[in-house]
PDB file of C-alpha atoms in Angstrom:
ATOM      1  CA  GLY A 359     -14.950 -59.337-174.300  1.00 61.00           C
ATOM      2  CA  ALA A 360     -15.219 -62.117-176.782  1.00 72.00           C
ATOM      3  CA  VAL A 361     -17.839 -62.053-179.507  1.00 84.00           C
ATOM      4  CA  VAL A 362     -19.294 -64.957-181.413  1.00 89.00           C
ATOM      5  CA  SER A 363     -21.435 -64.181-184.403  1.00 91.00           C
ATOM      6  CA  GLN A 364     -23.865 -66.716-185.804  1.00 93.00           C
ATOM      7  CA  HIS A 365     -25.483 -66.274-189.183  1.00 94.00           C
ATOM      8  CA  PRO A 366     -28.214 -66.377-190.308  1.00 94.00           C
ATOM      9  CA  SER A 367     -30.403 -65.701-187.285  1.00 90.00           C
ATOM     10  CA  ARG A 368     -33.353 -67.358-188.978  1.00 92.00           C
ATOM     11  CA  VAL A 369     -33.838 -69.283-192.164  1.00 95.00           C
ATOM     12  CA  ILE A 370     -36.739 -70.957-193.887  1.00 96.00           C
ATOM     13  CA  CYS A 371     -35.981 -73.611-196.457  1.00 96.00           C
ATOM     14  CA  LYS A 372     -37.817 -76.174-198.501  1.00 97.00           C
ATOM     15  CA  SER A 373     -37.737 -79.824-197.618  1.00 97.00           C
ATOM     16  CA  GLY A 374     -34.874 -81.573-199.384  1.00 97.00           C
ATOM     17  CA  THR A 375     -32.598 -78.562-199.635  1.00 97.00           C
ATOM     18  CA  SER A 376     -29.444 -77.864-197.650  1.00 97.00           C
ATOM     19  CA  VAL A 377     -28.817 -75.009-195.283  1.00 97.00           C
ATOM     20  CA  LYS A 378     -25.492 -73.688-194.035  1.00 97.00           C
ATOM     21  CA  ILE A 379     -25.122 -71.951-190.681  1.00 97.00           C
ATOM     22  CA  GLU A 380     -21.965 -70.025-189.867  1.00 97.00           C
ATOM     23  CA  CYS A 381     -20.360 -69.462-186.497  1.00 96.00           C
ATOM     24  CA  ARG A 382     -17.571 -66.906-186.290  1.00 95.00           C
ATOM     25  CA  SER A 383     -15.394 -65.822-183.404  1.00 93.00           C
ATOM     26  CA  LEU A 384     -14.895 -62.152-184.172  1.00 93.00           C
ATOM     27  CA  ASP A 385     -12.096 -61.115-181.869  1.00 91.00           C
ATOM     28  CA  PHE A 386     -10.381 -64.302-180.837  1.00 91.00           C
ATOM     29  CA  GLN A 387      -9.226 -67.561-182.296  1.00 92.00           C
ATOM     30  CA  ALA A 388     -11.145 -70.649-181.384  1.00 89.00           C
ATOM     31  CA  THR A 389      -9.634 -74.038-182.000  1.00 87.00           C
ATOM     32  CA  THR A 390     -12.760 -75.626-180.575  1.00 88.00           C
ATOM     33  CA  MET A 391     -16.366 -74.778-181.302  1.00 91.00           C
ATOM     34  CA  PHE A 392     -19.518 -76.562-180.245  1.00 89.00           C
ATOM     35  CA  TRP A 393     -22.827 -76.972-182.020  1.00 93.00           C
ATOM     36  CA  TYR A 394     -26.028 -77.396-180.046  1.00 90.00           C
ATOM     37  CA  ARG A 395     -29.634 -77.987-180.846  1.00 89.00           C
ATOM     38  CA  GLN A 396     -32.279 -76.652-178.540  1.00 79.00           C
ATOM     39  CA  PHE A 397     -35.375 -78.699-177.834  1.00 67.00           C
ATOM     40  CA  PRO A 398     -38.766 -77.450-176.649  1.00 62.00           C
ATOM     41  CA  LYS A 399     -38.053 -78.056-172.973  1.00 53.00           C
ATOM     42  CA  GLN A 400     -35.223 -75.544-173.252  1.00 56.00           C
ATOM     43  CA  SER A 401     -32.438 -78.071-172.856  1.00 60.00           C
ATOM     44  CA  LEU A 402     -29.478 -77.694-175.153  1.00 71.00           C
ATOM     45  CA  MET A 403     -28.309 -80.877-176.820  1.00 78.00           C
ATOM     46  CA  LEU A 404     -24.690 -81.029-177.832  1.00 81.00           C
ATOM     47  CA  MET A 405     -24.522 -82.208-181.415  1.00 90.00           C
ATOM     48  CA  ALA A 406     -20.828 -82.112-182.115  1.00 91.00           C
ATOM     49  CA  THR A 407     -17.488 -80.648-181.205  1.00 88.00           C
ATOM     50  CA  SER A 408     -15.751 -78.902-184.043  1.00 88.00           C
ATOM     51  CA  ASN A 409     -11.960 -78.843-184.007  1.00 87.00           C
ATOM     52  CA  GLU A 410      -9.991 -76.613-186.356  1.00 87.00           C
ATOM     53  CA  GLY A 411      -8.161 -78.597-188.973  1.00 85.00           C
ATOM     54  CA  SER A 412      -9.608 -81.964-188.054  1.00 86.00           C
ATOM     55  CA  LYS A 413     -12.848 -83.880-188.226  1.00 89.00           C
ATOM     56  CA  ALA A 414     -15.658 -82.982-185.920  1.00 92.00           C
ATOM     57  CA  THR A 415     -16.561 -85.268-183.057  1.00 90.00           C
ATOM     58  CA  TYR A 416     -20.233 -86.123-183.143  1.00 92.00           C
ATOM     59  CA  GLU A 417     -22.329 -87.078-180.162  1.00 86.00           C
ATOM     60  CA  GLN A 418     -24.148 -90.376-180.150  1.00 86.00           C
ATOM     61  CA  GLY A 419     -27.296 -90.322-182.215  1.00 90.00           C
ATOM     62  CA  VAL A 420     -26.286 -87.352-184.377  1.00 93.00           C
ATOM     63  CA  GLU A 421     -26.023 -88.223-188.069  1.00 94.00           C
ATOM     64  CA  LYS A 422     -22.708 -86.949-189.326  1.00 93.00           C
ATOM     65  CA  ASP A 423     -23.771 -87.231-192.950  1.00 95.00           C
ATOM     66  CA  LYS A 424     -26.784 -85.090-192.297  1.00 96.00           C
ATOM     67  CA  PHE A 425     -25.160 -82.456-190.125  1.00 96.00           C
ATOM     68  CA  LEU A 426     -21.902 -81.601-191.832  1.00 96.00           C
ATOM     69  CA  ILE A 427     -19.465 -79.583-189.781  1.00 95.00           C
ATOM     70  CA  ASN A 428     -16.449 -77.808-191.164  1.00 92.00           C
ATOM     71  CA  HIS A 429     -13.937 -75.862-189.084  1.00 91.00           C
ATOM     72  CA  ALA A 430     -11.577 -74.662-191.750  1.00 83.00           C
ATOM     73  CA  SER A 431     -10.116 -71.705-189.898  1.00 91.00           C
ATOM     74  CA  LEU A 432      -9.545 -70.584-186.335  1.00 92.00           C
ATOM     75  CA  THR A 433     -12.444 -68.170-186.535  1.00 94.00           C
ATOM     76  CA  LEU A 434     -15.088 -70.001-188.522  1.00 95.00           C
ATOM     77  CA  SER A 435     -17.077 -73.181-188.132  1.00 95.00           C
ATOM     78  CA  THR A 436     -20.026 -74.078-190.324  1.00 96.00           C
ATOM     79  CA  LEU A 437     -22.908 -76.467-189.816  1.00 97.00           C
ATOM     80  CA  THR A 438     -24.669 -77.644-192.963  1.00 97.00           C
ATOM     81  CA  VAL A 439     -28.004 -79.379-192.585  1.00 97.00           C
ATOM     82  CA  THR A 440     -28.239 -81.533-195.686  1.00 97.00           C
ATOM     83  CA  SER A 441     -31.471 -82.687-197.282  1.00 96.00           C
ATOM     84  CA  ALA A 442     -33.418 -80.914-194.582  1.00 96.00           C
ATOM     85  CA  HIS A 443     -36.748 -82.291-193.402  1.00 96.00           C
ATOM     86  CA  PRO A 444     -39.446 -80.665-191.287  1.00 95.00           C
ATOM     87  CA  GLU A 445     -38.240 -82.608-188.234  1.00 94.00           C
ATOM     88  CA  ASP A 446     -34.921 -80.755-188.537  1.00 95.00           C
ATOM     89  CA  SER A 447     -36.750 -77.532-187.751  1.00 94.00           C
ATOM     90  CA  SER A 448     -35.210 -76.313-184.547  1.00 91.00           C
ATOM     91  CA  PHE A 449     -32.985 -73.765-182.941  1.00 88.00           C
ATOM     92  CA  TYR A 450     -29.267 -74.273-183.457  1.00 93.00           C
ATOM     93  CA  ILE A 451     -26.660 -72.538-181.289  1.00 91.00           C
ATOM     94  CA  CYS A 452     -22.885 -72.531-181.537  1.00 93.00           C
ATOM     95  CA  SER A 453     -20.310 -71.683-178.943  1.00 89.00           C
ATOM     96  CA  ALA A 454     -16.604 -71.042-179.260  1.00 88.00           C
ATOM     97  CA  LYS A 455     -14.086 -71.943-176.632  1.00 80.00           C
ATOM     98  CA  LYS A 456     -11.626 -69.342-175.414  1.00 77.00           C
ATOM     99  CA  GLY A 457      -9.485 -70.688-172.641  1.00 72.00           C
ATOM    100  CA  PRO A 458     -11.785 -72.145-170.002  1.00 61.00           C
ATOM    101  CA  GLU A 459     -14.771 -70.122-171.149  1.00 68.00           C
ATOM    102  CA  ALA A 460     -17.283 -70.688-173.910  1.00 72.00           C
ATOM    103  CA  PHE A 461     -18.932 -67.823-175.747  1.00 81.00           C
ATOM    104  CA  PHE A 462     -22.228 -68.407-177.466  1.00 84.00           C
ATOM    105  CA  GLY A 463     -23.643 -67.235-180.748  1.00 88.00           C
ATOM    106  CA  GLN A 464     -27.128 -65.825-180.898  1.00 85.00           C
ATOM    107  CA  GLY A 465     -28.618 -68.900-182.466  1.00 88.00           C
ATOM    108  CA  THR A 466     -30.282 -69.782-185.750  1.00 92.00           C
ATOM    109  CA  ARG A 467     -33.955 -70.629-186.044  1.00 90.00           C
ATOM    110  CA  LEU A 468     -34.323 -73.143-188.865  1.00 94.00           C
ATOM    111  CA  THR A 469     -37.762 -73.839-190.289  1.00 95.00           C
ATOM    112  CA  VAL A 470     -38.100 -76.499-192.947  1.00 96.00           C
ATOM    113  CA  VAL A 471     -41.331 -76.360-194.919  1.00 96.00           C
TER     114      VAL A 471
ATOM    115  CA  GLU B 444     -26.093 -53.076-177.525  1.00 80.00           C
ATOM    116  CA  ASP B 445     -27.915 -56.055-176.118  1.00 84.00           C
ATOM    117  CA  LYS B 446     -25.926 -57.952-173.526  1.00 87.00           C
ATOM    118  CA  VAL B 447     -26.005 -60.245-170.533  1.00 90.00           C
ATOM    119  CA  VAL B 448     -23.467 -59.870-167.747  1.00 91.00           C
ATOM    120  CA  GLN B 449     -22.832 -62.420-165.039  1.00 93.00           C
ATOM    121  CA  SER B 450     -21.003 -61.993-161.768  1.00 94.00           C
ATOM    122  CA  PRO B 451     -18.833 -63.087-160.197  1.00 93.00           C
ATOM    123  CA  LEU B 452     -16.804 -64.688-162.972  1.00 88.00           C
ATOM    124  CA  SER B 453     -15.613 -67.368-160.592  1.00 90.00           C
ATOM    125  CA  LEU B 454     -16.295 -68.445-157.054  1.00 93.00           C
ATOM    126  CA  VAL B 455     -14.704 -70.953-154.688  1.00 96.00           C
ATOM    127  CA  VAL B 456     -16.668 -72.036-151.632  1.00 97.00           C
ATOM    128  CA  HIS B 457     -16.684 -74.844-149.084  1.00 98.00           C
ATOM    129  CA  GLU B 458     -19.299 -77.548-148.935  1.00 98.00           C
ATOM    130  CA  GLY B 459     -22.323 -76.378-147.026  1.00 98.00           C
ATOM    131  CA  ASP B 460     -21.955 -72.735-147.998  1.00 98.00           C
ATOM    132  CA  THR B 461     -24.719 -70.804-149.713  1.00 98.00           C
ATOM    133  CA  VAL B 462     -23.939 -68.980-152.936  1.00 98.00           C
ATOM    134  CA  THR B 463     -25.709 -66.329-154.956  1.00 98.00           C
ATOM    135  CA  LEU B 464     -24.972 -65.913-158.634  1.00 98.00           C
ATOM    136  CA  ASN B 465     -25.954 -62.762-160.462  1.00 98.00           C
ATOM    137  CA  CYS B 466     -27.148 -62.129-163.986  1.00 97.00           C
ATOM    138  CA  SER B 467     -28.005 -58.682-165.331  1.00 97.00           C
ATOM    139  CA  TYR B 468     -29.321 -58.091-168.791  1.00 96.00           C
ATOM    140  CA  GLU B 469     -30.028 -55.402-171.313  1.00 95.00           C
ATOM    141  CA  VAL B 470     -32.032 -57.049-174.065  1.00 93.00           C
ATOM    142  CA  THR B 471     -34.452 -55.279-176.351  1.00 92.00           C
ATOM    143  CA  ASN B 472     -37.795 -57.074-176.557  1.00 92.00           C
ATOM    144  CA  PHE B 473     -36.796 -59.315-173.690  1.00 92.00           C
ATOM    145  CA  ARG B 474     -38.739 -62.544-173.524  1.00 88.00           C
ATOM    146  CA  SER B 475     -37.369 -64.656-170.687  1.00 89.00           C
ATOM    147  CA  LEU B 476     -34.328 -65.426-168.578  1.00 92.00           C
ATOM    148  CA  LEU B 477     -32.848 -68.909-168.589  1.00 90.00           C
ATOM    149  CA  TRP B 478     -30.358 -70.509-166.250  1.00 93.00           C
ATOM    150  CA  TYR B 479     -28.164 -73.439-167.267  1.00 89.00           C
ATOM    151  CA  LYS B 480     -25.596 -75.596-165.522  1.00 90.00           C
ATOM    152  CA  GLN B 481     -22.629 -76.565-167.652  1.00 83.00           C
ATOM    153  CA  GLU B 482     -20.489 -79.343-166.252  1.00 78.00           C
ATOM    154  CA  LYS B 483     -18.716 -80.637-169.311  1.00 65.00           C
ATOM    155  CA  LYS B 484     -19.740 -79.324-172.666  1.00 59.00           C
ATOM    156  CA  ALA B 485     -23.504 -79.291-172.870  1.00 64.00           C
ATOM    157  CA  PRO B 486     -25.417 -76.926-170.600  1.00 75.00           C
ATOM    158  CA  THR B 487     -28.380 -78.467-168.825  1.00 78.00           C
ATOM    159  CA  PHE B 488     -31.464 -76.423-168.256  1.00 80.00           C
ATOM    160  CA  LEU B 489     -32.261 -75.261-164.738  1.00 90.00           C
ATOM    161  CA  PHE B 490     -34.915 -72.559-164.816  1.00 89.00           C
ATOM    162  CA  MET B 491     -36.876 -70.330-167.107  1.00 89.00           C
ATOM    163  CA  LEU B 492     -38.154 -67.071-165.633  1.00 93.00           C
ATOM    164  CA  THR B 493     -40.646 -64.806-167.289  1.00 92.00           C
ATOM    165  CA  SER B 494     -42.352 -62.948-164.447  1.00 91.00           C
ATOM    166  CA  SER B 495     -40.866 -60.683-161.819  1.00 94.00           C
ATOM    167  CA  GLY B 496     -40.869 -61.665-158.196  1.00 92.00           C
ATOM    168  CA  ILE B 497     -41.912 -65.275-158.585  1.00 91.00           C
ATOM    169  CA  GLU B 498     -39.303 -67.606-157.170  1.00 94.00           C
ATOM    170  CA  LYS B 499     -38.657 -70.849-158.950  1.00 94.00           C
ATOM    171  CA  LYS B 500     -37.263 -73.624-156.834  1.00 96.00           C
ATOM    172  CA  SER B 501     -35.739 -77.004-157.482  1.00 95.00           C
ATOM    173  CA  GLY B 502     -34.203 -78.729-154.490  1.00 96.00           C
ATOM    174  CA  ARG B 503     -31.380 -76.590-153.174  1.00 98.00           C
ATOM    175  CA  LEU B 504     -31.516 -74.274-156.177  1.00 98.00           C
ATOM    176  CA  SER B 505     -33.792 -71.294-156.524  1.00 98.00           C
ATOM    177  CA  SER B 506     -33.986 -68.331-158.826  1.00 98.00           C
ATOM    178  CA  ILE B 507     -35.879 -65.097-159.155  1.00 97.00           C
ATOM    179  CA  LEU B 508     -36.229 -62.389-161.772  1.00 97.00           C
ATOM    180  CA  ASP B 509     -36.528 -58.624-161.372  1.00 96.00           C
ATOM    181  CA  LYS B 510     -37.737 -57.126-164.632  1.00 94.00           C
ATOM    182  CA  LYS B 511     -37.647 -53.615-163.283  1.00 95.00           C
ATOM    183  CA  GLU B 512     -33.993 -53.724-162.301  1.00 95.00           C
ATOM    184  CA  LEU B 513     -33.160 -56.137-165.132  1.00 97.00           C
ATOM    185  CA  PHE B 514     -31.461 -58.885-163.215  1.00 96.00           C
ATOM    186  CA  SER B 515     -31.856 -62.387-161.925  1.00 98.00           C
ATOM    187  CA  ILE B 516     -30.160 -64.321-159.166  1.00 98.00           C
ATOM    188  CA  LEU B 517     -29.536 -68.015-158.764  1.00 98.00           C
ATOM    189  CA  ASN B 518     -29.170 -69.255-155.198  1.00 98.00           C
ATOM    190  CA  ILE B 519     -27.659 -72.553-154.194  1.00 98.00           C
ATOM    191  CA  THR B 520     -27.945 -73.532-150.554  1.00 98.00           C
ATOM    192  CA  ALA B 521     -25.921 -76.187-148.702  1.00 98.00           C
ATOM    193  CA  THR B 522     -23.560 -76.531-151.652  1.00 98.00           C
ATOM    194  CA  GLN B 523     -22.065 -79.899-152.534  1.00 97.00           C
ATOM    195  CA  THR B 524     -19.038 -80.807-154.637  1.00 97.00           C
ATOM    196  CA  GLY B 525     -21.436 -81.918-157.361  1.00 95.00           C
ATOM    197  CA  ASP B 526     -22.566 -78.322-157.709  1.00 97.00           C
ATOM    198  CA  SER B 527     -19.149 -77.422-159.134  1.00 95.00           C
ATOM    199  CA  ALA B 528     -19.842 -76.244-162.666  1.00 91.00           C
ATOM    200  CA  ILE B 529     -20.219 -73.198-164.833  1.00 88.00           C
ATOM    201  CA  TYR B 530     -23.595 -71.552-164.454  1.00 93.00           C
ATOM    202  CA  LEU B 531     -24.853 -69.727-167.509  1.00 91.00           C
ATOM    203  CA  CYS B 532     -27.719 -67.348-167.891  1.00 93.00           C
ATOM    204  CA  ALA B 533     -29.280 -66.460-171.207  1.00 88.00           C
ATOM    205  CA  ALA B 534     -31.889 -63.938-172.252  1.00 88.00           C
ATOM    206  CA  PRO B 535     -33.696 -64.618-175.512  1.00 83.00           C
ATOM    207  CA  ASN B 536     -35.685 -61.830-177.075  1.00 80.00           C
ATOM    208  CA  THR B 537     -39.081 -62.138-178.719  1.00 82.00           C
ATOM    209  CA  GLY B 538     -37.319 -62.790-182.021  1.00 72.00           C
ATOM    210  CA  ASN B 539     -35.672 -65.796-180.377  1.00 64.00           C
ATOM    211  CA  GLN B 540     -32.177 -64.390-180.511  1.00 72.00           C
ATOM    212  CA  PHE B 541     -30.234 -65.643-177.526  1.00 73.00           C
ATOM    213  CA  TYR B 542     -27.854 -63.533-175.478  1.00 82.00           C
ATOM    214  CA  PHE B 543     -25.662 -65.560-173.168  1.00 82.00           C
ATOM    215  CA  GLY B 544     -23.568 -64.389-170.271  1.00 84.00           C
ATOM    216  CA  THR B 545     -20.027 -65.705-170.020  1.00 77.00           C
ATOM    217  CA  GLY B 546     -20.927 -67.770-167.011  1.00 86.00           C
ATOM    218  CA  THR B 547     -19.906 -68.042-163.381  1.00 90.00           C
ATOM    219  CA  SER B 548     -17.468 -70.813-162.596  1.00 89.00           C
ATOM    220  CA  LEU B 549     -18.360 -72.326-159.225  1.00 94.00           C
ATOM    221  CA  THR B 550     -15.948 -74.610-157.399  1.00 94.00           C
ATOM    222  CA  VAL B 551     -17.125 -76.320-154.224  1.00 97.00           C
ATOM    223  CA  ILE B 552     -14.325 -77.638-152.033  1.00 97.00           C
ATOM    224  CA  PRO B 553     -15.005 -80.624-149.746  1.00 95.00           C
TER     225      PRO B 553
END
């Protein structure tokens, strides 16, 4: 099977600091990865599509300067929440595309205090 | 090792057919079982199941959880072409770590 590892699983940070979340495809190469944010009603909101070697494509309403995405290699994409605020507290999930399938990380619970 | 397994991996049916999608899980400190429909990139939420034996229903879709046998099924009756999608199930644990299945790709032919 295909494994996607997301790290850290939970993080608490102070307001105004930046937090980096990593998404790694462990046993396959992923030219495309997706970053989602989960809201209380359990829906997953697509934030951006991360393409290896090029700029990420952000969905409407997602601030690209606040949510920095880097996909520098075929196995790693990172999401950096810059100048985090309490309203950024949420659950962030990545997925990596392998052929027609998408494999999900385990998610990161971010709490900004 | 915690995991979620979905079957079948793919399914092709004709409009009007009824389908049953399966999701089995082995998750320590299991909290709930979620079903999503993924048509393009972003999965949309369908159901959240926490108790065994209680069917959740939304239109032609219904789902039920068996916490003893560790599985859930998603039924779609009178399928339509708009039901074509990938159906994902996920099982978060009490620590809010999510375990996703790889999905069942459903294609409904007119």
